[in-house]
Coordinates of C-alpha atoms and ligand atoms in Angstrom, one line a residue:
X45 CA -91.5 5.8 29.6
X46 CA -92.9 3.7 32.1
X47 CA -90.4 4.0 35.5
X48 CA -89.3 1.3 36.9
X49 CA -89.9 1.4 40.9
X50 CA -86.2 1.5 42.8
X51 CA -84.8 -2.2 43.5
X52 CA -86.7 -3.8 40.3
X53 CA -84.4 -5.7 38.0
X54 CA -83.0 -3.3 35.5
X55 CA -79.4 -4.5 33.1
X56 CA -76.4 -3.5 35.1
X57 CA -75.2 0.0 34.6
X58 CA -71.9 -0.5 35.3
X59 CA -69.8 2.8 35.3
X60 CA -65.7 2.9 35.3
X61 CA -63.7 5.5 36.4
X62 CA -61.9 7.2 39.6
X63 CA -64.5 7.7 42.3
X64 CA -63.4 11.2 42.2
X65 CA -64.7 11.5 38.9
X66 CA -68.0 9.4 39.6
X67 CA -68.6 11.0 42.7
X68 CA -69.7 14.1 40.8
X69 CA -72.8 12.4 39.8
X70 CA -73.8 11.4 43.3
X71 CA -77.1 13.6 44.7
X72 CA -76.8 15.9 47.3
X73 CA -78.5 14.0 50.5
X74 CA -77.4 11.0 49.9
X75 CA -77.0 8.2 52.4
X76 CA -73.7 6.5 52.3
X77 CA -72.2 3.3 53.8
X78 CA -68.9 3.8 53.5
X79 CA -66.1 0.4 54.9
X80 CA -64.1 2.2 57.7
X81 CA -61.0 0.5 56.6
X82 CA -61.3 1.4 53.5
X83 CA -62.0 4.8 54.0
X84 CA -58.4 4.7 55.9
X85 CA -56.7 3.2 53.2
X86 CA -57.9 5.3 50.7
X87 CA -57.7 8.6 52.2
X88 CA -59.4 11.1 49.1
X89 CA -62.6 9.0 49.9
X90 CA -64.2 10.9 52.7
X91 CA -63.5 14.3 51.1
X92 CA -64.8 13.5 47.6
X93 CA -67.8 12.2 49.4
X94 CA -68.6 15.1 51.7
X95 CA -68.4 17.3 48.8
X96 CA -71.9 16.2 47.6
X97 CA -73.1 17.0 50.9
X98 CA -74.6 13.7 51.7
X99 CA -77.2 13.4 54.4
X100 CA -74.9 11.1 56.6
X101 CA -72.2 8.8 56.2
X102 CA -72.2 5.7 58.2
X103 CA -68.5 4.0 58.0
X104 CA -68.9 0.1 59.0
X105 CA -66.2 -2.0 60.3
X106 CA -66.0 -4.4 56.9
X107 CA -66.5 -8.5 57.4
X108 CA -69.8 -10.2 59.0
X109 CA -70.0 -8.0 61.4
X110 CA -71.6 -5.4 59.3
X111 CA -74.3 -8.2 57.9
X112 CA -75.6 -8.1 62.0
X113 CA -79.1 -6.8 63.1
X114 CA -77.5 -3.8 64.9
X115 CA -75.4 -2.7 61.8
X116 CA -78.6 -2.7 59.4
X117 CA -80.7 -0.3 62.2
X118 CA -77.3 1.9 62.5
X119 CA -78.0 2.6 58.7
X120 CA -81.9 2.6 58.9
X121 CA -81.7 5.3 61.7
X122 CA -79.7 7.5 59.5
X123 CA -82.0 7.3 56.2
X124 CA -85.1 7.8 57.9
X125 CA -85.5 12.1 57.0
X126 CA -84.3 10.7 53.4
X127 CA -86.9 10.9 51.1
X128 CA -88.2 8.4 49.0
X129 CA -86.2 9.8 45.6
X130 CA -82.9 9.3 48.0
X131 CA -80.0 7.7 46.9
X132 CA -78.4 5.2 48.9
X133 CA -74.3 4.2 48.2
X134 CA -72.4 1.3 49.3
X135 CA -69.0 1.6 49.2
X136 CA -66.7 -1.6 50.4
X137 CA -66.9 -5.2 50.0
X138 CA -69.9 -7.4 49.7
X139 CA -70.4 -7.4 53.4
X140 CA -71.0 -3.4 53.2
X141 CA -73.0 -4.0 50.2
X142 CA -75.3 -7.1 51.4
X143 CA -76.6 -4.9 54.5
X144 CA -76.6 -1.6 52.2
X145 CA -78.8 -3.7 49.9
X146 CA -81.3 -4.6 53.1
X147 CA -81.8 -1.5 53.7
X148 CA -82.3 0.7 50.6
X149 CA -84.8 -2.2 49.8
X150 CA -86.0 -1.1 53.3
X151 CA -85.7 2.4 53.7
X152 CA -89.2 4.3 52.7
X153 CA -90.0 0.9 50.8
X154 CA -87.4 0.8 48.6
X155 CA -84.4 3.9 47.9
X156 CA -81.6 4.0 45.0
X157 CA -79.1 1.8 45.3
X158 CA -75.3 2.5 44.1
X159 CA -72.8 0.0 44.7
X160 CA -68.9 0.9 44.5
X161 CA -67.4 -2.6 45.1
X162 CA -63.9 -2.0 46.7
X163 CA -63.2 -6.1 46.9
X164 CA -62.5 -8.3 44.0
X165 CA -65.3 -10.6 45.3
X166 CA -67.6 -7.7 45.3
X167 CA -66.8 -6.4 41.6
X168 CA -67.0 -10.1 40.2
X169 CA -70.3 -11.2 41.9
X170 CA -71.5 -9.6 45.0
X171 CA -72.6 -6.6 43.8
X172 CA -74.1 -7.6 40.7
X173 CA -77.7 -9.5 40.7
X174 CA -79.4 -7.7 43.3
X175 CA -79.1 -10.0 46.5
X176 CA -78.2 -8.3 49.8
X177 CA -78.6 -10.4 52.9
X178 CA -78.0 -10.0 56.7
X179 CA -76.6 -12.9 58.9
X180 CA -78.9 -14.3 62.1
X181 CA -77.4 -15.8 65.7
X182 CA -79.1 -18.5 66.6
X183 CA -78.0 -20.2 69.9
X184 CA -74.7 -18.6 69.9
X185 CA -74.1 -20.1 66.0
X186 CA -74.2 -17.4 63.4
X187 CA -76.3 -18.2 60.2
X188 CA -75.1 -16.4 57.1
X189 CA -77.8 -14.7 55.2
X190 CA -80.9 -16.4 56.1
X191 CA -82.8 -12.9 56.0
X192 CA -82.4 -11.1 52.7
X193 CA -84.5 -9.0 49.9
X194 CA -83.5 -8.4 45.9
X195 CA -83.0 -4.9 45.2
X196 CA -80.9 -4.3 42.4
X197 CA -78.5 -1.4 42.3
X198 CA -79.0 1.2 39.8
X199 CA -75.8 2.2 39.4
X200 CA -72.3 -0.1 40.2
X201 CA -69.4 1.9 40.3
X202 CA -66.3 0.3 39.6
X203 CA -63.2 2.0 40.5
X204 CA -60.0 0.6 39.7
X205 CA -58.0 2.2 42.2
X206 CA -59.7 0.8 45.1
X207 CA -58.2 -2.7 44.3
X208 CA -54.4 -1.7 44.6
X209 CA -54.9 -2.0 48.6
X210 CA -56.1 -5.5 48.2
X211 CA -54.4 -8.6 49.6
X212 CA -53.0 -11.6 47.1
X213 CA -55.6 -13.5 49.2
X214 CA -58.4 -10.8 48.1
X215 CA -57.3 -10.7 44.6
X216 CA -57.2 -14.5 44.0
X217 CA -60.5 -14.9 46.0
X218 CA -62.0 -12.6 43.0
X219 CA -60.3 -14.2 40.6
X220 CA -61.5 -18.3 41.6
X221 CA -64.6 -16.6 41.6
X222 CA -64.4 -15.2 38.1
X223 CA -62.4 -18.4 36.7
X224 CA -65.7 -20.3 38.3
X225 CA -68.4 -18.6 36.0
X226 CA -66.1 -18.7 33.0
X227 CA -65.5 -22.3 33.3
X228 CA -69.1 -23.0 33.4
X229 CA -70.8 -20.6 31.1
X230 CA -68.2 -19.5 28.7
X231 CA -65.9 -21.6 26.8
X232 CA -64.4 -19.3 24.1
X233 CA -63.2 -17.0 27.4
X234 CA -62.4 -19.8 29.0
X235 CA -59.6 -21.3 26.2
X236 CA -58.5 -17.7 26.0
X237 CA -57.6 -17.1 29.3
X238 CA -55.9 -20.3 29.5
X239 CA -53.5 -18.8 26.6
X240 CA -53.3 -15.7 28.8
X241 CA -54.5 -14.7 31.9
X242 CA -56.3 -11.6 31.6
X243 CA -55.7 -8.0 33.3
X244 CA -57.4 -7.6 36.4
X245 CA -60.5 -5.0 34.6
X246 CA -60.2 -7.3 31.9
X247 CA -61.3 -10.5 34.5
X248 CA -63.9 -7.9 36.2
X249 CA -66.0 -6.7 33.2
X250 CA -66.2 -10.6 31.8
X251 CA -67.3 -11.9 35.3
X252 CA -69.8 -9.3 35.6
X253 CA -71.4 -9.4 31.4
X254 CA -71.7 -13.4 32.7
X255 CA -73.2 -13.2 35.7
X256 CA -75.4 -10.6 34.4
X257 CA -76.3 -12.9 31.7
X258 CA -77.1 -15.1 33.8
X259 CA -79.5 -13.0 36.2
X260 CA -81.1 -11.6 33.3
X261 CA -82.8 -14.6 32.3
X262 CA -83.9 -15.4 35.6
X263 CA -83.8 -11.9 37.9
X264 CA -85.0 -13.1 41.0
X265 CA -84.4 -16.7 41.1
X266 CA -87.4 -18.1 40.6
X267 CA -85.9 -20.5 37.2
X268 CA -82.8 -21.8 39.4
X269 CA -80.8 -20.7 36.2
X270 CA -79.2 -19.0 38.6
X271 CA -77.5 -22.2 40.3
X272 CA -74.6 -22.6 37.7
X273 CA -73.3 -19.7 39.8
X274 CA -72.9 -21.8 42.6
X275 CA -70.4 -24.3 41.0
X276 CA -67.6 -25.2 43.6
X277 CA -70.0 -23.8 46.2
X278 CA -71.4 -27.1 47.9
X279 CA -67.9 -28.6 49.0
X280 CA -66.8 -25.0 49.3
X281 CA -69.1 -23.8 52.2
X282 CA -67.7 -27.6 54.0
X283 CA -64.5 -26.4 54.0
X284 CA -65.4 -23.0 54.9
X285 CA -66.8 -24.3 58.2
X286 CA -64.5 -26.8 59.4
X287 CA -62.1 -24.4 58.6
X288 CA -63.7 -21.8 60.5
X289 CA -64.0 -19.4 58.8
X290 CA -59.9 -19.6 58.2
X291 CA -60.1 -20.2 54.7
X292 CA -61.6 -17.2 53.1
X293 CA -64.3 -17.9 50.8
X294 CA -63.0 -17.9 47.3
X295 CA -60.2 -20.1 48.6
X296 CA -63.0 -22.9 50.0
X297 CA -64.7 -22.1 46.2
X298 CA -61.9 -22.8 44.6
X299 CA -61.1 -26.4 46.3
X300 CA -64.5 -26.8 45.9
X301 CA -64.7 -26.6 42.3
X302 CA -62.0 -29.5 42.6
X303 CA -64.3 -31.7 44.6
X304 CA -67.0 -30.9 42.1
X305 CA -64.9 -32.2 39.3
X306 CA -64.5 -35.4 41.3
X307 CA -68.1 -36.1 41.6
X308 CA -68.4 -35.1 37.9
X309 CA -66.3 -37.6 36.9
X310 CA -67.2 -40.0 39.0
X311 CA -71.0 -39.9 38.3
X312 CA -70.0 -40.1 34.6
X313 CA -70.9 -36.2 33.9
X314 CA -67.4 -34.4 33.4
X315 CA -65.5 -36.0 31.2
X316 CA -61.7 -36.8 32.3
X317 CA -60.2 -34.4 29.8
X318 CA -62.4 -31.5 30.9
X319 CA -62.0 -32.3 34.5
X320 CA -58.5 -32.3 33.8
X321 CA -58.3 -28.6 31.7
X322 CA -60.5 -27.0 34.2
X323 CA -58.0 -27.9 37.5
X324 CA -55.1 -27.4 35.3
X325 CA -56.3 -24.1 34.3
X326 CA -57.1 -23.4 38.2
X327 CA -53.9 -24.0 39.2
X328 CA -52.3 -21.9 36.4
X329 CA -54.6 -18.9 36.6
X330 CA -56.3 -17.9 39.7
X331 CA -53.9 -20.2 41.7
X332 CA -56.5 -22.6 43.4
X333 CA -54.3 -23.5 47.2
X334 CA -54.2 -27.9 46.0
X335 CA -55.7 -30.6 47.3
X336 CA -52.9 -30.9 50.4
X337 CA -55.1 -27.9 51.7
X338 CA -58.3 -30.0 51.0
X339 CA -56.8 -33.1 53.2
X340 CA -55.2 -30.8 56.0
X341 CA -59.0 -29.5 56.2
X342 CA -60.8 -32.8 55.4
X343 CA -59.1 -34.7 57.8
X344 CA -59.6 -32.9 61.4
X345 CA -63.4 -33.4 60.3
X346 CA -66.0 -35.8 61.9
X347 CA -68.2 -37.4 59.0
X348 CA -71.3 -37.0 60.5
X349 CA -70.7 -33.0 60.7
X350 CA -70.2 -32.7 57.1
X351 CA -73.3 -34.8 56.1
X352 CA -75.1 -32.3 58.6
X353 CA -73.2 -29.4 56.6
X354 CA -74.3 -31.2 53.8
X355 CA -78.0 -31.6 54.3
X356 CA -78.2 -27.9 55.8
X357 CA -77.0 -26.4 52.4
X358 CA -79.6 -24.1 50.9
X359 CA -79.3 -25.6 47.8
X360 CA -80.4 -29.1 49.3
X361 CA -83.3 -30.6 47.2
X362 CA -86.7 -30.9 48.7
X363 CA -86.0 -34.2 50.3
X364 CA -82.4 -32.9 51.8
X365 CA -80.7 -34.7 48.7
X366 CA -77.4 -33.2 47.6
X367 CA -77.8 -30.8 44.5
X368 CA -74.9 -30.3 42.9
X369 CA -73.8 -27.9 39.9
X370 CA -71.7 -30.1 37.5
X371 CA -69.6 -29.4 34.0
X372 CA -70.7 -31.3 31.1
X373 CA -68.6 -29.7 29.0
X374 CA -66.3 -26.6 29.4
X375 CA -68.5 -23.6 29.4
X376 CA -71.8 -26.0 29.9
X377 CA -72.7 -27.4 33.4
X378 CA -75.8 -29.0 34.8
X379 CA -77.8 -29.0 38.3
X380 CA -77.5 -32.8 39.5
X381 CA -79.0 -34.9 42.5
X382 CA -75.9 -36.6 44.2
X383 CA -76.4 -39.2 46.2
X384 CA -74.0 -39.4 49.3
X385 CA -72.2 -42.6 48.5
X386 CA -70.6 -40.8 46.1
X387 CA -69.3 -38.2 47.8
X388 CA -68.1 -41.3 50.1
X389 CA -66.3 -43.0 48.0
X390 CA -64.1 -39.8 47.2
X391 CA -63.6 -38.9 50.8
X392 CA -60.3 -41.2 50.9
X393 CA -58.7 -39.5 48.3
X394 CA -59.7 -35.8 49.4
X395 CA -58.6 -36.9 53.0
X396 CA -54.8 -38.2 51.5
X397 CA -54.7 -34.7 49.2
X398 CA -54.2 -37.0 45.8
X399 CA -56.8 -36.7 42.7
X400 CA -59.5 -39.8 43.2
Ligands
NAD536 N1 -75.1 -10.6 47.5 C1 -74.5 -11.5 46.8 O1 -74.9 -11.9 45.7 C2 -73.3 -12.1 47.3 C3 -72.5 -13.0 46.5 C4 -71.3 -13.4 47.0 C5 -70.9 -13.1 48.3 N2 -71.7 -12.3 49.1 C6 -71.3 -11.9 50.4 O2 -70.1 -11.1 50.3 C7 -69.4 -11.2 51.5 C8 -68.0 -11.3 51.2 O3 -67.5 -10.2 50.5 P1 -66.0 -9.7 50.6 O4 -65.1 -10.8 50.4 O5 -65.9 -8.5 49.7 O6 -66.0 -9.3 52.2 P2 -65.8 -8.1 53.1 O7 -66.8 -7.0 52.8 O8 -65.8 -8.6 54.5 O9 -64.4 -7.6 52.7 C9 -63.3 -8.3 53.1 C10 -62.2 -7.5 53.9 O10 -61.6 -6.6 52.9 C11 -61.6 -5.3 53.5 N3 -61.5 -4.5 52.3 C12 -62.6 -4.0 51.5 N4 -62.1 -3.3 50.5 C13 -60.8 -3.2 50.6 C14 -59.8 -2.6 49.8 N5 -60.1 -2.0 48.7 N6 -58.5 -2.8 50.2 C15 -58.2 -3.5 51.4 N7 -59.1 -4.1 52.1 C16 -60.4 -4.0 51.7 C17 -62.8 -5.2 54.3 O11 -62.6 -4.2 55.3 C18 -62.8 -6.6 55.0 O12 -61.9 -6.7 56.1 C19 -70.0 -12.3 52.3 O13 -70.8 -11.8 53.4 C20 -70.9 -13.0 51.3 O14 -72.1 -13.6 51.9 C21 -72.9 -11.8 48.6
ZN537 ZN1 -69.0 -17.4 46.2

C-alpha cells in the first residue's frame, strides 16, 4: 500500500466517543495544543492527556489570538525534538485548530494531525477540509488568515461532551453554519430538518459527510467547488466588521445568507418561494438574529467602507467584481458575478430591517 505523506488529502476519519476513551489511541510523544479555557472547563482533560506521556502540551488562550505569529513559534519551539512520525493534536475551537494546522504542516515538513474540535463551528466546518491559517497585522489592522497551508488531519475526534460548556451563541453559530451547507447542497436533509430539527450529533455528522463531499471532489481548492461553502459569507464578513468583531461569526453568516437571498431574487436566480423556505427555515431552526440586527449594523456604516469591504473579499473576481454564491434551487446553488447596483438597490431595505 502506497503511504500517503502526512497532510495529503485522505476521506475524513472521523472518530466518536469520550476523549477518555480516544485518548488511548494517542502515541506517546505527542505534541498537543490544548484551549486553556477549555482545559478549565473540562477538568478530566489534562489528566487523560498526560497519561500518554506527550512530549509537551502547549494550552493557548482560545480566539484570534492564538492564529498570531508568536502563538504558532510557541508550538513550533516545542515540536522541534519530535520526530517526523510525531503526532500532533489540536484540541479547542478552530482558532486552536487553524494554527495547530500551520504548524504540523510545518513541523519536520509535515507531522500527523488530530483534531478534537471542542466548538460547534469547529466540528461542522473548521476542522474538516484541511485549511489552517494564521492572521497578519498590518499597520495596526489585523488581517484574518492571509498566511495558511492544507494539511489535512488524519484523525478528527469528536467528543460529545465537550459541547455541553458551549454558549447558546456557540451552539447556534454551529448550527447557521450547518443549516448553510444543507440548504445549498442537500435538499432531502434540508425538508427533513424543516419537519424536525435534528439532535445536535445528528446536525454534526451531516455537516461534516457534506462538507466532506464537497472537499473530496476538489481537496485543495483548485476547482472553486469549494465556494458553495461560502454561501452567506460575502455579506456575512460586512457585518462582521462594522460590527467589530461583536457579532460572532455564524451570527454575521447567518444574516448573510438573508442578504444573499435578496440578491438571489433580485438578480432573478432564487426563486421567491425558495427564498422564502430557506429564511423561514433560518428563523425556525438555527434561529438566524432578523433583519432588525442587519439595519442596527447596516446603518452606523459609511457606503464607501463596505464597497472597500466588498472589493477586499478573497473571493472577489479577478477584476474586483463581487462573486457571490447563490441558490438556484434548495439544495442547488451557483457562483455569480454581482454587480454592485444591485447590492445598492437593496441597501434601503437592509438599512430599514424589512425584506426588499
Ligand atoms: N480552517 C477552516 O476551514 C476554517 C473554517 C471556518 C472557520 N475557521 C476559523 O475558525 C475560527 C473560529 O472558530 P471558533 O468559533 O471555534 O473559535 P475559537 O477557537 O476562538 O473558540 C471560540 C471561543 O470558545 C471557547 N471554547 C472552545 N471550546 C469551548 C467549549 N467546549 N466550551 C466553552 N468554550 C469553548 C474558546 O476558548 C473561545 O473563547 C476563526 O479563526 C476562523 O477563521 C477556519
Ligand atoms: Zn463560516
Amino acid at each position: 500500500m502506497i503511504q500517503l505523506p502526512p497532510g495529503a488529502y485522505r476521506h475524513a476519519t472521523d472518530r466518536w466517543g469520550s476523549f477518555k476513551r480516544l485518548s488511548t489511541t494517542l502515541p506517546e510523544g505527542s505534541i498537543a495544543v490544548v484551549d486553556r479555557r477549555v482545559a478549565r472547563l473540562h477538568p478530566t482533560l489534562l489528566p487523560a492527556l498526560k497519561a500518554r506521556k506527550p512530549r509537551a502540551i502547549i494550552q493557548l488562550t482560545g480566539g484570534e489570538v492564538a492564529k498570531t505569529f508568536e502563538a504558532l513559534e510557541q508550538v513550533l519551539v516545542a515540536g522541534l525534538s519530535m520526530p517526523r512520525s510525531g503526532t500532533l493534536i489540536a484540541i479547542g475551537g478552530g482558532t486552536i485548530g487553524d494554527v495547530a494546522t500551520v504548524a504540523a504542516h510545518l513541523l519536520k515538513r509535515g507531522v500527523r494531525l488530530v483534531q478534537v474540535p471542542t466548538t460547534l463551528l469547529a466540528a461542522v466546518d473548521s476542522s474538516l477540509g484541511g485549511k489552517g491559517a494564521v492572521d497578519v497585522t498590518v499597520k495596526g489592522r489585523v488581517v484574518k488568515n492571509p498566511v495558511g497551508v492544507f494539511h489535512y488531519a488524519e484523525e478528527a475526534w469528536l467528543c460529545p461532551e465537550f459541547y455541553a460548556s458551549l454558549s447558546d451563541t456557540q451552539r447556534r453559530e454551529g448550527a447557521l453554519e450547518a443549516w448553510k451547507m444543507v440548504a445549498c447542497i442537500d435538499e432531502a436533509l434540508f425538508r427533513s430538518y424543516v419537519r424536525r430539527e435534528p439532535a445536535l450529533e445528528r446536525m454534526v455528522k451531516d455537516a461534516r459527510r457534506l462538507k466532506e463531499s464537497v472537499c473530496a471532489q476538489d481537496p485543495y481548492e483548485q476547482e472553486g467547488l469549494r465556494r458553495v461553502l461560502n454561501f452567506g459569507h460575502t455579506f456575512g464578513h460586512v457585518l462582521e466588521s462594522v460590527s467589530r468583531f461583536k457579532l460572532s461569526h455564524g451570527d454575521a453568516v447567518g444574516l448573510g445568507m438573508l442578504c444573499a437571498l435578496d440578491v438571489g431574487r433580485a438578480m432573478g436566480i432564487t426563486p421567491e418561494d425558495v427564498a422564502s423556505q430557506v429564511e423561514d427555515a433560518l428563523h425556525e431552526g438555527p434561529g438566524v438574529l432578523g433583519r432588525k440586527r442587519t439595519a442596527e449594523l447596516l446603518k452606523r456604516a459609511k457606503l464607501n467602507d463596505v464597497t472597500a469591504l466588498l472589493s477586499a473579499d478573497k473571493k472577489a473576481g479577478r477584476g474586483g467584481e463581487l462573486r457571490m454564491v447563490l441558490i438556484t434551487d434548495i439544495g442547488n446553488a451557483v457562483v455569480r458575478d454581482v454587480s454592485e447596483d444591485v447590492w445598492r438597490k437593496l441597501w434601503p431595505a437592509w438599512t430599514r430591517g424589512v425584506r426588499p
